[in-house]
């Protein structure tokens, strides 16, 4: 049975939420494997819009167990707020599970993220959700995990140990007030009570599900080009959004993955700082931003917009081993007479067809474009690839040919039904 992964193929915000929602229909488990509340997924269905940050959007399907796996960093304040907002829309959480091994994002992680960004004058442009500091503590082996929280004595002891150092850093390096240890401990031990019934040994649960042949969907957050190792370092997030990260984050072995879906917009966007060779700082960029409503789900920031970068997309396909591509927001490009796609870079005078996963080197790359004719029709009613205008079909054919991956899903509007499935 299928273990499918959905990965963002670009810099995040590729409308993975919609693809995950569609593929959830025949999955038994939908599992978030990396990142934290920096993510923002939107699903529009039955006239309602649902916003997700930590909870897998698969929760909307009554047959799905939605899992926040050990590779995710969990901010319990954010999780509680998200659960409360979704509960108001009628979502219920008896099928939600959170991994024992997931690291906790604590208020001092958010504070440090804010202070760091202020010190660096927003040089990375993080979401300020404490993601980097949480993963840094994990690597430094001073992180606190969900399992620790369930044992009040252990939690109090570990928190005391970490705050001894943290408070010195906060007060002496940043001139910030120290964290009130007792208040923080009491607040989080209270969180433990609502969390306890939904905590699970996620690797064991998923290994059993794999052994039983149950269909599993692993839901990526962010995107390949934000991967800590393979993205445009240092302008990256602190986790592994790539398909290999799905194995690390869940405990499912690589040879169990049966499908790897890459989700890419028909153009490119980026939030935060960092190189973006095909960026459009002109009226075409504004046109795409407005039609695509390119404003962040998590931070509300206007996204940077550019032409489709096929050099980056092919890198992403090879790195992740995509078996299928989902192309989203194709409808947004309607009305542009000519479309450009980047098929090579000029780097220090040389032509180059390989991506450069080095933030500083990529900043020196100039895009070399191939021009393709645009189309003017409204695509939102198309339900088969053959229904699309000829030039839109040719645009998709060009992508498939360059990236060497079949396009199996095309999104032509925000709603679940505005989709072409091949
Ligand atoms: P962090 O993940 O908050 O540490 O931010 C690091 C970089 O990743 C910044 O450039 C963010 O804008 C970017 N980023 C983090 N999460 C997302 C996302 O869900 N979509 C797009 N960009 C993101």
Short mmCIF file of C-alpha atoms and ligand atoms in Angstrom, two decimals:
data_model
loop_
_atom_site.label_atom_id
_atom_site.label_comp_id
_atom_site.label_asym_id
_atom_site.label_seq_id
_atom_site.Cartn_x
_atom_site.Cartn_y
_atom_site.Cartn_z
CA UNK A 1 0.00 0.00 0.00
CA UNK A 2 1.06 3.54 -0.63
CA UNK A 3 3.27 5.67 1.57
CA UNK A 4 3.15 8.99 -0.25
CA UNK A 5 5.10 12.15 0.50
CA UNK A 6 4.09 15.67 -0.52
CA UNK A 7 7.05 18.04 -0.72
CA UNK A 8 7.23 21.74 -1.54
CA UNK A 9 9.40 21.96 -4.64
CA UNK A 10 10.28 25.67 -4.34
CA UNK A 11 10.62 28.17 -1.46
CA UNK A 12 7.42 27.12 0.31
CA UNK A 13 3.81 28.33 -0.12
CA UNK A 14 3.27 26.12 -3.17
CA UNK A 15 -0.36 25.41 -2.12
CA UNK A 16 0.59 22.02 -0.69
CA UNK A 17 -2.45 22.21 1.61
CA UNK A 18 -4.78 21.70 -1.31
CA UNK A 19 -2.77 18.80 -2.73
CA UNK A 20 -2.53 17.16 0.69
CA UNK A 21 -6.26 17.60 1.17
CA UNK A 22 -6.99 15.86 -2.14
CA UNK A 23 -4.56 13.01 -1.52
CA UNK A 24 -5.86 12.61 2.06
CA UNK A 25 -9.11 11.24 0.67
CA UNK A 26 -7.53 7.81 0.34
CA UNK A 27 -5.10 7.92 3.26
CA UNK A 28 -5.53 6.48 6.74
CA UNK A 29 -2.81 8.64 8.33
CA UNK A 30 -1.75 12.16 7.37
CA UNK A 31 1.52 13.09 9.03
CA UNK A 32 3.42 16.38 9.38
CA UNK A 33 7.13 15.52 9.50
CA UNK A 34 9.15 18.75 9.82
CA UNK A 35 9.01 22.44 10.67
CA UNK A 36 6.63 23.96 13.17
CA UNK A 37 4.13 26.78 13.42
CA UNK A 38 6.12 28.70 10.78
CA UNK A 39 4.04 26.82 8.20
CA UNK A 40 0.70 28.01 6.89
CA UNK A 41 -1.61 25.78 4.88
CA UNK A 42 -4.98 26.87 3.60
CA UNK A 43 -7.75 24.53 2.50
CA UNK A 44 -10.96 25.86 0.90
CA UNK A 45 -13.83 23.41 0.84
CA UNK A 46 -17.63 23.43 1.16
CA UNK A 47 -17.58 27.22 1.21
CA UNK A 48 -15.27 27.34 4.25
CA UNK A 49 -11.62 28.35 4.48
CA UNK A 50 -9.51 26.49 7.06
CA UNK A 51 -6.06 27.66 8.11
CA UNK A 52 -3.48 25.23 9.46
CA UNK A 53 -0.08 25.86 10.97
CA UNK A 54 0.81 22.70 12.93
CA UNK A 55 -2.14 20.39 12.50
CA UNK A 56 -2.18 18.28 9.32
CA UNK A 57 -5.04 19.39 7.10
CA UNK A 58 -6.01 15.70 6.79
CA UNK A 59 -7.92 16.23 10.06
CA UNK A 60 -10.82 17.46 7.89
CA UNK A 61 -11.41 13.88 6.70
CA UNK A 62 -13.25 11.74 9.29
CA UNK A 63 -11.36 8.54 8.39
CA UNK A 64 -7.91 10.14 8.82
CA UNK A 65 -5.66 10.06 11.89
CA UNK A 66 -3.74 13.35 11.77
CA UNK A 67 -0.25 13.10 13.21
CA UNK A 68 2.32 15.69 14.29
CA UNK A 69 5.44 13.52 14.14
CA UNK A 70 8.68 13.67 16.08
CA UNK A 71 10.51 15.74 13.45
CA UNK A 72 8.14 18.68 14.04
CA UNK A 73 8.78 21.33 16.68
CA UNK A 74 5.62 22.04 18.64
CA UNK A 75 4.63 25.36 20.16
CA UNK A 76 1.84 24.34 22.54
CA UNK A 77 0.43 27.85 22.82
CA UNK A 78 0.16 27.98 19.04
CA UNK A 79 -1.26 24.45 18.84
CA UNK A 80 -3.92 25.24 21.43
CA UNK A 81 -4.91 28.47 19.63
CA UNK A 82 -5.09 26.60 16.32
CA UNK A 83 -7.24 23.86 17.84
CA UNK A 84 -9.59 26.44 19.35
CA UNK A 85 -9.96 28.33 16.05
CA UNK A 86 -10.63 25.11 14.10
CA UNK A 87 -13.03 23.83 16.79
CA UNK A 88 -15.13 26.94 16.18
CA UNK A 89 -15.41 25.78 12.57
CA UNK A 90 -16.61 22.36 13.73
CA UNK A 91 -13.33 20.40 13.53
CA UNK A 92 -12.83 17.79 16.27
CA UNK A 93 -9.56 16.35 17.50
CA UNK A 94 -10.06 12.81 18.79
CA UNK A 95 -8.03 11.64 15.77
CA UNK A 96 -5.08 14.00 16.37
CA UNK A 97 -1.77 12.52 17.65
CA UNK A 98 1.43 14.29 18.74
CA UNK A 99 4.79 12.48 18.89
CA UNK A 100 6.51 11.80 22.21
CA UNK A 101 9.83 12.75 20.62
CA UNK A 102 8.71 16.11 19.19
CA UNK A 103 10.68 19.04 20.59
CA UNK A 104 8.83 21.86 22.28
CA UNK A 105 9.10 25.42 21.09
CA UNK A 106 9.03 27.35 24.35
CA UNK A 107 8.41 31.08 24.76
CA UNK A 108 12.14 31.76 25.08
CA UNK A 109 12.70 30.26 21.62
CA UNK A 110 10.32 32.78 20.11
CA UNK A 111 11.92 35.53 22.13
CA UNK A 112 15.40 34.54 20.92
CA UNK A 113 14.18 34.37 17.31
CA UNK A 114 12.82 37.94 17.66
CA UNK A 115 15.98 39.21 19.33
CA UNK A 116 18.25 37.55 16.77
CA UNK A 117 16.29 38.95 13.86
CA UNK A 118 16.40 42.40 15.45
CA UNK A 119 20.16 42.06 15.99
CA UNK A 120 20.70 40.91 12.38
CA UNK A 121 18.25 43.60 11.16
CA UNK A 122 15.99 40.94 9.64
CA UNK A 123 18.82 39.48 7.54
CA UNK A 124 17.18 36.04 7.27
CA UNK A 125 13.61 37.28 7.54
CA UNK A 126 12.41 34.36 9.67
CA UNK A 127 8.78 33.97 10.65
CA UNK A 128 9.87 34.76 14.26
CA UNK A 129 8.06 31.64 15.48
CA UNK A 130 11.10 30.33 17.38
CA UNK A 131 11.83 27.57 14.88
CA UNK A 132 15.60 28.10 14.50
CA UNK A 133 16.29 28.37 18.26
CA UNK A 134 14.23 25.21 18.93
CA UNK A 135 16.14 23.12 16.39
CA UNK A 136 19.41 24.66 17.63
CA UNK A 137 18.61 23.47 21.17
CA UNK A 138 17.72 20.05 19.80
CA UNK A 139 21.13 19.79 18.13
CA UNK A 140 22.81 21.12 21.27
CA UNK A 141 20.96 18.44 23.29
CA UNK A 142 19.33 20.93 25.63
CA UNK A 143 15.87 20.77 24.06
CA UNK A 144 12.73 19.71 25.92
CA UNK A 145 10.47 17.16 24.34
CA UNK A 146 6.81 16.20 24.63
CA UNK A 147 7.87 13.09 26.62
CA UNK A 148 9.63 15.33 29.17
CA UNK A 149 6.50 17.39 29.67
CA UNK A 150 4.48 14.31 30.62
CA UNK A 151 6.76 13.74 33.62
CA UNK A 152 6.45 16.88 35.80
CA UNK A 153 9.64 16.27 37.80
CA UNK A 154 11.75 15.62 34.75
CA UNK A 155 10.29 18.68 33.02
CA UNK A 156 10.97 20.94 36.03
CA UNK A 157 14.55 19.67 36.33
CA UNK A 158 15.36 20.08 32.62
CA UNK A 159 13.69 23.50 32.45
CA UNK A 160 15.67 24.71 35.46
CA UNK A 161 18.89 23.50 33.86
CA UNK A 162 18.28 25.24 30.55
CA UNK A 163 17.00 28.49 32.06
CA UNK A 164 20.09 28.89 34.19
CA UNK A 165 22.02 29.49 30.98
CA UNK A 166 19.22 31.02 28.89
CA UNK A 167 18.47 33.72 31.43
CA UNK A 168 22.10 34.71 31.52
CA UNK A 169 22.12 35.03 27.73
CA UNK A 170 18.86 36.99 27.71
CA UNK A 171 19.93 39.45 30.39
CA UNK A 172 23.64 39.86 29.59
CA UNK A 173 23.80 39.49 25.80
CA UNK A 174 20.45 40.97 24.83
CA UNK A 175 19.69 43.20 27.85
CA UNK A 176 16.27 41.53 27.95
CA UNK A 177 14.32 40.57 31.08
CA UNK A 178 14.83 36.97 32.33
CA UNK A 179 12.20 34.24 31.93
CA UNK A 180 10.09 33.61 35.03
CA UNK A 181 10.86 29.93 35.59
CA UNK A 182 7.96 29.11 37.91
CA UNK A 183 5.37 30.78 35.68
CA UNK A 184 6.66 29.00 32.60
CA UNK A 185 6.81 25.63 34.37
CA UNK A 186 3.25 25.95 35.68
CA UNK A 187 1.86 27.10 32.36
CA UNK A 188 3.41 24.18 30.49
CA UNK A 189 2.52 21.55 33.08
CA UNK A 190 -1.06 22.73 32.64
CA UNK A 191 -0.69 22.25 28.87
CA UNK A 192 0.44 18.68 29.59
CA UNK A 193 -3.05 17.83 30.79
CA UNK A 194 -4.88 18.52 27.52
CA UNK A 195 -1.96 17.15 25.52
CA UNK A 196 -1.57 13.81 27.37
CA UNK A 197 -4.52 11.98 25.75
CA UNK A 198 -3.30 12.71 22.23
CA UNK A 199 0.39 11.89 22.71
CA UNK A 200 1.62 8.77 20.92
CA UNK A 201 4.76 6.78 20.14
CA UNK A 202 4.59 7.92 16.53
CA UNK A 203 7.42 5.86 14.97
CA UNK A 204 5.93 2.68 16.50
CA UNK A 205 2.41 3.63 15.38
CA UNK A 206 3.54 4.35 11.82
CA UNK A 207 5.78 1.27 11.56
CA UNK A 208 2.76 -0.85 12.52
CA UNK A 209 0.60 0.99 10.00
CA UNK A 210 3.21 0.34 7.28
CA UNK A 211 3.36 -3.34 8.27
CA UNK A 212 -0.44 -3.55 8.01
CA UNK A 213 -0.27 -1.93 4.57
CA UNK A 214 -2.35 1.10 5.55
CA UNK A 215 -2.12 4.13 3.24
CA UNK A 216 -0.08 6.96 4.74
CA UNK A 217 0.46 10.50 3.52
CA UNK A 218 3.50 12.41 4.76
CA UNK A 219 2.88 16.16 4.58
CA UNK A 220 5.83 18.47 4.06
CA UNK A 221 6.01 22.07 5.21
CA UNK A 222 8.10 24.90 3.72
CA UNK A 223 9.97 23.92 0.54
CA UNK A 224 13.05 22.19 -0.82
CA UNK A 225 14.97 25.42 -1.42
CA UNK A 226 14.55 26.26 2.29
CA UNK A 227 16.11 22.95 3.40
CA UNK A 228 18.83 23.42 6.03
CA UNK A 229 21.37 21.41 4.02
CA UNK A 230 20.16 21.62 0.41
CA UNK A 231 18.49 25.03 0.33
CA UNK A 232 20.00 28.47 -0.28
CA UNK A 233 21.98 28.53 2.98
CA UNK A 234 22.00 30.66 5.10
CA UNK A 235 18.60 31.86 3.83
CA UNK A 236 16.86 28.67 4.89
CA UNK A 237 14.72 27.22 7.62
CA UNK A 238 16.23 24.96 10.31
CA UNK A 239 14.66 21.64 9.36
CA UNK A 240 14.52 19.27 6.39
CA UNK A 241 11.47 19.81 4.18
CA UNK A 242 12.89 17.39 1.53
CA UNK A 243 11.60 13.84 1.06
CA UNK A 244 14.52 12.38 3.02
CA UNK A 245 13.32 14.55 5.92
CA UNK A 246 10.02 12.67 5.82
CA UNK A 247 11.87 9.50 6.83
CA UNK A 248 13.91 11.27 9.51
CA UNK A 249 10.87 13.00 10.93
CA UNK A 250 8.57 9.97 11.12
CA UNK A 251 10.71 6.84 11.51
CA UNK A 252 9.43 5.37 8.23
CA UNK A 253 12.27 3.75 6.29
CA UNK A 254 13.25 5.19 2.87
CA UNK A 255 12.45 1.95 1.02
CA UNK A 256 8.82 2.19 2.19
CA UNK A 257 8.12 5.43 0.27
CA UNK A 258 6.08 4.59 -2.81
CA UNK A 259 5.24 8.02 -4.26
CA UNK A 260 7.01 11.35 -3.90
CA UNK A 261 4.89 14.30 -5.03
CA UNK A 262 6.55 17.63 -5.68
CA UNK A 263 4.27 20.66 -5.52
CA UNK A 264 5.31 23.68 -7.57
CA UNK A 265 3.56 26.89 -8.46
CA UNK A 266 3.34 27.74 -12.16
CA UNK A 267 5.61 30.67 -11.20
CA UNK A 268 7.88 31.21 -8.18
CA UNK A 269 7.51 33.02 -4.86
CA UNK A 270 9.72 33.55 -1.86
CA UNK A 271 9.06 35.07 1.58
CA UNK A 272 11.85 36.55 3.63
CA UNK A 273 15.35 37.36 2.54
CA UNK A 274 17.68 35.48 0.20
CA UNK A 275 18.57 35.18 -3.48
CA UNK A 276 15.82 34.80 -6.06
CA UNK A 277 17.21 34.91 -9.62
CA UNK A 278 13.86 35.17 -11.45
CA UNK A 279 12.32 37.80 -9.14
CA UNK A 280 10.07 40.36 -10.85
CA UNK A 281 10.15 43.82 -9.33
CA UNK A 282 7.79 45.30 -11.87
CA UNK A 283 4.14 45.44 -12.89
CA UNK A 284 4.17 41.81 -14.06
CA UNK A 285 5.23 40.82 -10.53
CA UNK A 286 2.41 42.96 -9.10
CA UNK A 287 -0.08 41.38 -11.52
CA UNK A 288 0.89 37.87 -10.40
CA UNK A 289 0.97 38.84 -6.69
CA UNK A 290 -2.51 40.30 -6.84
CA UNK A 291 -4.07 37.50 -8.86
CA UNK A 292 -2.36 34.83 -6.74
CA UNK A 293 -3.16 36.64 -3.44
CA UNK A 294 0.51 36.23 -2.56
CA UNK A 295 0.47 37.30 1.08
CA UNK A 296 1.73 34.98 3.83
CA UNK A 297 -0.74 32.78 5.75
CA UNK A 298 1.44 32.92 8.87
CA UNK A 299 2.92 36.43 8.82
CA UNK A 300 0.77 38.33 6.29
CA UNK A 301 3.95 39.49 4.54
CA UNK A 302 3.72 40.25 0.79
CA UNK A 303 5.52 37.45 -1.02
CA UNK A 304 8.24 38.16 -3.55
CA UNK A 305 7.14 36.96 -6.99
CA UNK A 306 9.02 35.80 -10.10
CA UNK A 307 8.98 33.64 -13.23
CA UNK A 308 9.16 29.88 -12.97
CA UNK A 309 12.75 28.79 -12.34
CA UNK A 310 13.13 25.42 -14.05
CA UNK A 311 16.78 25.08 -13.08
CA UNK A 312 15.70 25.17 -9.43
CA UNK A 313 12.72 22.90 -10.08
CA UNK A 314 14.81 20.23 -11.80
CA UNK A 315 17.29 20.35 -8.89
CA UNK A 316 14.38 19.88 -6.55
CA UNK A 317 13.03 16.94 -8.58
CA UNK A 318 16.37 15.18 -8.56
CA UNK A 319 17.07 15.85 -4.89
CA UNK A 320 13.68 14.61 -3.74
CA UNK A 321 13.20 11.87 -6.33
CA UNK A 322 9.81 13.21 -7.39
CA UNK A 323 7.63 10.57 -9.00
CA UNK A 324 4.93 13.15 -9.80
CA UNK A 325 4.55 16.90 -9.99
CA UNK A 326 1.53 18.96 -8.95
CA UNK A 327 1.47 22.37 -10.65
CA UNK A 328 -0.62 24.89 -8.74
CA UNK A 329 -1.99 28.37 -9.45
CA UNK A 330 -1.80 27.91 -13.21
CA UNK A 331 -4.92 30.10 -13.52
CA UNK A 332 -3.00 33.05 -12.07
CA UNK A 333 -0.90 33.35 -15.24
CA UNK A 334 -3.93 33.92 -17.50
CA UNK A 335 -3.83 37.30 -19.22
CA UNK A 336 -0.07 37.57 -19.66
CA UNK A 337 0.79 37.66 -23.39
CA UNK A 338 4.26 36.11 -22.94
CA UNK A 339 5.60 33.89 -20.19
CA UNK A 340 9.24 33.38 -19.35
CA UNK A 341 10.80 30.31 -17.76
CA UNK A 342 14.38 30.19 -16.54
CA UNK A 343 16.29 27.37 -18.24
CA UNK A 344 19.89 28.30 -17.29
CA UNK A 345 21.90 30.80 -15.25
CA UNK A 346 24.85 32.95 -16.16
CA UNK A 347 27.29 32.69 -13.27
CA UNK A 348 30.59 34.60 -13.42
CA UNK A 349 30.43 34.72 -17.22
CA UNK A 350 29.68 31.00 -17.67
CA UNK A 351 26.39 29.39 -18.69
CA UNK A 352 25.19 26.94 -16.09
CA UNK A 353 22.26 24.51 -16.01
CA UNK A 354 22.83 23.31 -12.44
CA UNK A 355 21.28 24.99 -9.42
CA UNK A 356 23.59 26.63 -6.87
CA UNK A 357 22.50 25.84 -3.32
CA UNK A 358 24.72 28.55 -1.89
CA UNK A 359 22.84 31.68 -0.99
CA UNK A 360 25.73 33.99 -1.84
CA UNK A 361 26.66 32.33 -5.15
CA UNK A 362 23.03 32.11 -6.27
CA UNK A 363 22.73 35.86 -5.69
CA UNK A 364 25.31 36.32 -8.46
CA UNK A 365 23.34 34.23 -10.98
CA UNK A 366 21.55 35.96 -13.82
CA UNK A 367 18.60 34.03 -15.26
CA UNK A 368 18.58 32.95 -18.91
CA UNK A 369 15.00 32.73 -20.11
CA UNK A 370 13.05 30.79 -22.69
CA UNK A 371 9.91 32.66 -23.76
CA UNK A 372 6.62 30.85 -24.21
CA UNK A 373 3.32 32.27 -25.48
CA UNK A 374 0.68 33.03 -22.82
CA UNK A 375 -3.11 32.59 -22.86
CA UNK A 376 -6.03 34.77 -21.93
CA UNK A 377 -8.84 32.38 -20.96
CA UNK A 378 -10.27 31.75 -17.49
CA UNK A 379 -9.03 28.25 -16.53
CA UNK A 380 -11.09 27.77 -13.39
CA UNK A 381 -13.73 25.58 -15.08
CA UNK A 382 -11.22 23.24 -16.82
CA UNK A 383 -11.33 19.70 -15.43
CA UNK A 384 -9.18 17.88 -18.00
CA UNK A 385 -5.78 18.80 -19.34
CA UNK A 386 -7.25 18.76 -22.84
CA UNK A 387 -9.75 21.49 -21.77
CA UNK A 388 -6.89 23.96 -21.16
CA UNK A 389 -5.96 26.52 -23.85
CA UNK A 390 -3.34 25.13 -26.23
CA UNK A 391 -0.63 27.48 -24.88
CA UNK A 392 -1.31 26.43 -21.29
CA UNK A 393 -0.93 22.79 -22.35
CA UNK A 394 2.33 23.67 -24.11
CA UNK A 395 3.57 25.44 -20.95
CA UNK A 396 2.94 22.29 -18.90
CA UNK A 397 4.54 20.09 -21.58
CA UNK A 398 7.63 22.29 -21.47
CA UNK A 399 7.89 21.91 -17.68
CA UNK A 400 7.47 18.13 -17.87
CA UNK A 401 10.07 17.86 -20.54
CA UNK A 402 12.66 20.01 -18.75
CA UNK A 403 12.12 18.54 -15.29
CA UNK A 404 11.62 14.97 -16.55
CA UNK A 405 8.74 14.33 -14.16
CA UNK A 406 5.10 13.73 -15.10
CA UNK A 407 2.57 16.38 -14.05
CA UNK A 408 -0.26 14.42 -12.42
CA UNK A 409 -2.21 17.23 -10.79
CA UNK A 410 -2.95 20.76 -11.99
CA UNK A 411 -4.69 23.32 -9.82
CA UNK A 412 -6.77 25.98 -11.58
CA UNK A 413 -8.43 27.65 -8.58
CA UNK A 414 -8.47 27.59 -4.79
CA UNK A 415 -11.37 25.17 -4.32
CA UNK A 416 -11.02 21.41 -4.00
CA UNK A 417 -12.96 20.80 -7.20
CA UNK A 418 -10.91 23.29 -9.30
CA UNK A 419 -8.38 20.59 -10.03
CA UNK A 420 -7.24 18.50 -12.98
CA UNK A 421 -6.13 15.01 -11.92
CA UNK A 422 -4.39 12.92 -14.57
P1 LIG B 1 11.99 30.26 9.94
O1 LIG B 1 11.55 28.95 9.38
O2 LIG B 1 10.90 31.01 10.65
O3 LIG B 1 13.25 30.14 10.73
O4 LIG B 1 12.37 31.20 8.69
C1 LIG B 1 13.47 30.92 7.84
C2 LIG B 1 13.14 31.24 6.38
O5 LIG B 1 12.15 30.31 5.92
C3 LIG B 1 12.54 32.62 6.17
O6 LIG B 1 12.97 33.12 4.91
C4 LIG B 1 11.04 32.36 6.13
O7 LIG B 1 10.34 33.35 5.40
C5 LIG B 1 11.02 31.03 5.42
N1 LIG B 1 9.83 30.25 5.75
C6 LIG B 1 9.56 29.57 6.89
N2 LIG B 1 8.37 28.96 6.82
C7 LIG B 1 7.88 29.24 5.61
C8 LIG B 1 6.67 28.85 4.93
O8 LIG B 1 5.82 28.10 5.42
N3 LIG B 1 6.53 29.35 3.68
C9 LIG B 1 7.47 30.12 3.08
N4 LIG B 1 8.60 30.50 3.66
C10 LIG B 1 8.79 30.05 4.92
#
